[in-house]
CSV table of C-alpha atoms in Angstrom, one decimal:
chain,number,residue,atom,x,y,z
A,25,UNK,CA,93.8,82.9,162.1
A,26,UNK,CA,90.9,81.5,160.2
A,27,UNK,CA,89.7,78.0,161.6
A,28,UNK,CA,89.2,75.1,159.4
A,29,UNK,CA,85.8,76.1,157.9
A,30,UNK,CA,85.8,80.1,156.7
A,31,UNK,CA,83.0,81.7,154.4
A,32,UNK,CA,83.7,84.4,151.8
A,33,UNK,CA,81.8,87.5,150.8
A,34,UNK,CA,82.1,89.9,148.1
A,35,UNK,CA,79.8,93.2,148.3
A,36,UNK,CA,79.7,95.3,145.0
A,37,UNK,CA,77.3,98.8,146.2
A,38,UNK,CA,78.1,100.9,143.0
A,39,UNK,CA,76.2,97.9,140.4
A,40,UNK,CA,72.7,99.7,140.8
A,41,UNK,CA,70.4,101.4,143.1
A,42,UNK,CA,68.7,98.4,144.1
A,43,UNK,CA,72.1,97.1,145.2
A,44,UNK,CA,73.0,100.2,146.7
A,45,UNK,CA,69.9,99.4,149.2
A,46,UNK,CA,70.0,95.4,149.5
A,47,UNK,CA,73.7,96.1,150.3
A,48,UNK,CA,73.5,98.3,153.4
A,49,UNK,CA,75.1,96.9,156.7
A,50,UNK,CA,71.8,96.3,158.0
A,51,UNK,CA,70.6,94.4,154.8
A,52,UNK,CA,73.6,92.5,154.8
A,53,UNK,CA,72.8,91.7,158.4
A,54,UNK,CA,69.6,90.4,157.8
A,55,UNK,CA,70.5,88.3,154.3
A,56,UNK,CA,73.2,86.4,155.9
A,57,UNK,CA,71.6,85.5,159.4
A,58,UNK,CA,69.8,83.3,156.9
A,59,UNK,CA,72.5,81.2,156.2
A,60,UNK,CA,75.3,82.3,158.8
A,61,UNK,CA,75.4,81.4,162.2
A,62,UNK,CA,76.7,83.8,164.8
A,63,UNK,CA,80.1,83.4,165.5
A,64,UNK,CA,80.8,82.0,161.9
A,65,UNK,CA,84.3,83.6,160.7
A,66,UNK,CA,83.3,85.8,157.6
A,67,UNK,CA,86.3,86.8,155.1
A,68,UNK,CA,85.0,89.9,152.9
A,69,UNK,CA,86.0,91.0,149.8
A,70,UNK,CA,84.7,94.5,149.6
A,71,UNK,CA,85.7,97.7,147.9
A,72,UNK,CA,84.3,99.6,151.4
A,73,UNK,CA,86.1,100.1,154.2
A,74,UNK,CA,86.0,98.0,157.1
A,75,UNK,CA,84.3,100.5,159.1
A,76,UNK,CA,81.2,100.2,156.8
A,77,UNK,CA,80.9,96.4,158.1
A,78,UNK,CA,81.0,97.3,162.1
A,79,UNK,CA,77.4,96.5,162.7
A,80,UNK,CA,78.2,92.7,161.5
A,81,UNK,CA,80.7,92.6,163.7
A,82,UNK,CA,78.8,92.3,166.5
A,83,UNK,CA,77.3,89.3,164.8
A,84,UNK,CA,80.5,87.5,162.8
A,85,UNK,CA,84.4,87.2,163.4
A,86,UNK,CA,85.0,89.6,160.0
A,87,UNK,CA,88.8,89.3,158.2
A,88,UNK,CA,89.7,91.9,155.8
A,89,UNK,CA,92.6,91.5,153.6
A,90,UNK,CA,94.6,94.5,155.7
A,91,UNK,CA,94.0,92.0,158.1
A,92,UNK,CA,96.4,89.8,156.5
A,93,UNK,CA,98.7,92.5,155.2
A,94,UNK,CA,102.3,91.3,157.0
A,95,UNK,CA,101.7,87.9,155.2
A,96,UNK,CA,100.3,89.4,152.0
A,97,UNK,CA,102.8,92.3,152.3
A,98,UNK,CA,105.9,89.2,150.9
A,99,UNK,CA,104.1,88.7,147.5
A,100,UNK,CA,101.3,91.0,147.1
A,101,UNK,CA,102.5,94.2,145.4
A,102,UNK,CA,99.5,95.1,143.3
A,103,UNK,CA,95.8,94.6,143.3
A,104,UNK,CA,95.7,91.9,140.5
A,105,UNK,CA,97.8,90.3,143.3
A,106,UNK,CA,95.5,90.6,146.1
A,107,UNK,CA,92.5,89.7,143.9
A,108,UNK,CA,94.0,86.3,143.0
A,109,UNK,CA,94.4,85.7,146.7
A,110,UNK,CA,90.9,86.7,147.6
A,111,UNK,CA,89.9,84.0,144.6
A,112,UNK,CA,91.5,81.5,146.4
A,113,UNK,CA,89.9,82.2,149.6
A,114,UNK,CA,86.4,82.6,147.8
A,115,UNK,CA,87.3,78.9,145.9
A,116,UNK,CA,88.1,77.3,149.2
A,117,UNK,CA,85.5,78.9,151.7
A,118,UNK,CA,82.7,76.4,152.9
A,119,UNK,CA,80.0,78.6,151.9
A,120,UNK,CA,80.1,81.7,149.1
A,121,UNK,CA,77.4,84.9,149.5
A,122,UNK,CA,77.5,87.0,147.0
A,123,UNK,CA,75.7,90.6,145.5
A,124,UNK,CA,76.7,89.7,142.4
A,125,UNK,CA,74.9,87.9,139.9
A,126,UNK,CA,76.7,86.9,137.5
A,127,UNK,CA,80.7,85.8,138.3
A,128,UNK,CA,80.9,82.3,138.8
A,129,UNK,CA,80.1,79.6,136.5
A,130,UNK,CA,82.0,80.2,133.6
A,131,UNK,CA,84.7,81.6,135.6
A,132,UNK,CA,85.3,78.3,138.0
A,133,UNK,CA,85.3,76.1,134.9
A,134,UNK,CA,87.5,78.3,133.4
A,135,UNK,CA,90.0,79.4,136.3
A,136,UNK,CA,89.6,76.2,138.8
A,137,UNK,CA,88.1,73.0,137.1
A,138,UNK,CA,88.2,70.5,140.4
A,139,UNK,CA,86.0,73.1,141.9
A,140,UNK,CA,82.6,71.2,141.8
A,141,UNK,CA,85.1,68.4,143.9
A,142,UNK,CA,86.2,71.0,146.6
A,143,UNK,CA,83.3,70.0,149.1
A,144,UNK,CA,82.5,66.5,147.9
């Protein structure tokens, strides 16, 4: 179970080579320390498996969505499915990191107006 507060990331390794190399697990280690304290429960969104992540496990409480998959097994029957529920959880996380830089702006005016209200 998540508690109260969760955070969200979304790693994308294929975009280009410097992203292939900011993106490793020890990278990744080092980026978020900056902002994440240990302990923090960490939600990613990732296209690699979760064995790529076990070095931030020793740092973070990590949830995968086949964490979840009982619950998501009653509605989610397709990846357009599981990506809506992982926009959700990005949407309501306390804190977003992301390797991309380009999604959300347009897209959280577009797909979730209150969302400049969802910390206020």
């Amino acid at each position: 179970k998540f508690s109260t507060s969760c955070e969200t990331s979304q790693f994308s390794r294929a975009e280009c080579t410097r992203m292939e190399r900011v993106t490793r697990p020890q990278a990744l280690e080092a980026a978020l320390a900056l902002w994440l304290p240990n302990g923090t429960h960490v939600y990613v969104s990732s296209t690699e498996p979760p064995s790529f992540f076990l070095r931030l496990r020793s740092r973070y409480r990590l949830y995968f969505a086949e964490d979840f998959k009982d619950k998501l097994a009653t509605f989610s029957t397709n990846n357009y499915a599981l990506y809506a529920v992982e926009t959700l959880v990005l949407f309501g996380a306390f804190s977003v990191v992301q390797t991309f830089g380009y999604v959300t702006s347009w897209f959280e005016d577009a797909c979730f107006p209150a969302t400049g209200l969802r910390h206020s």
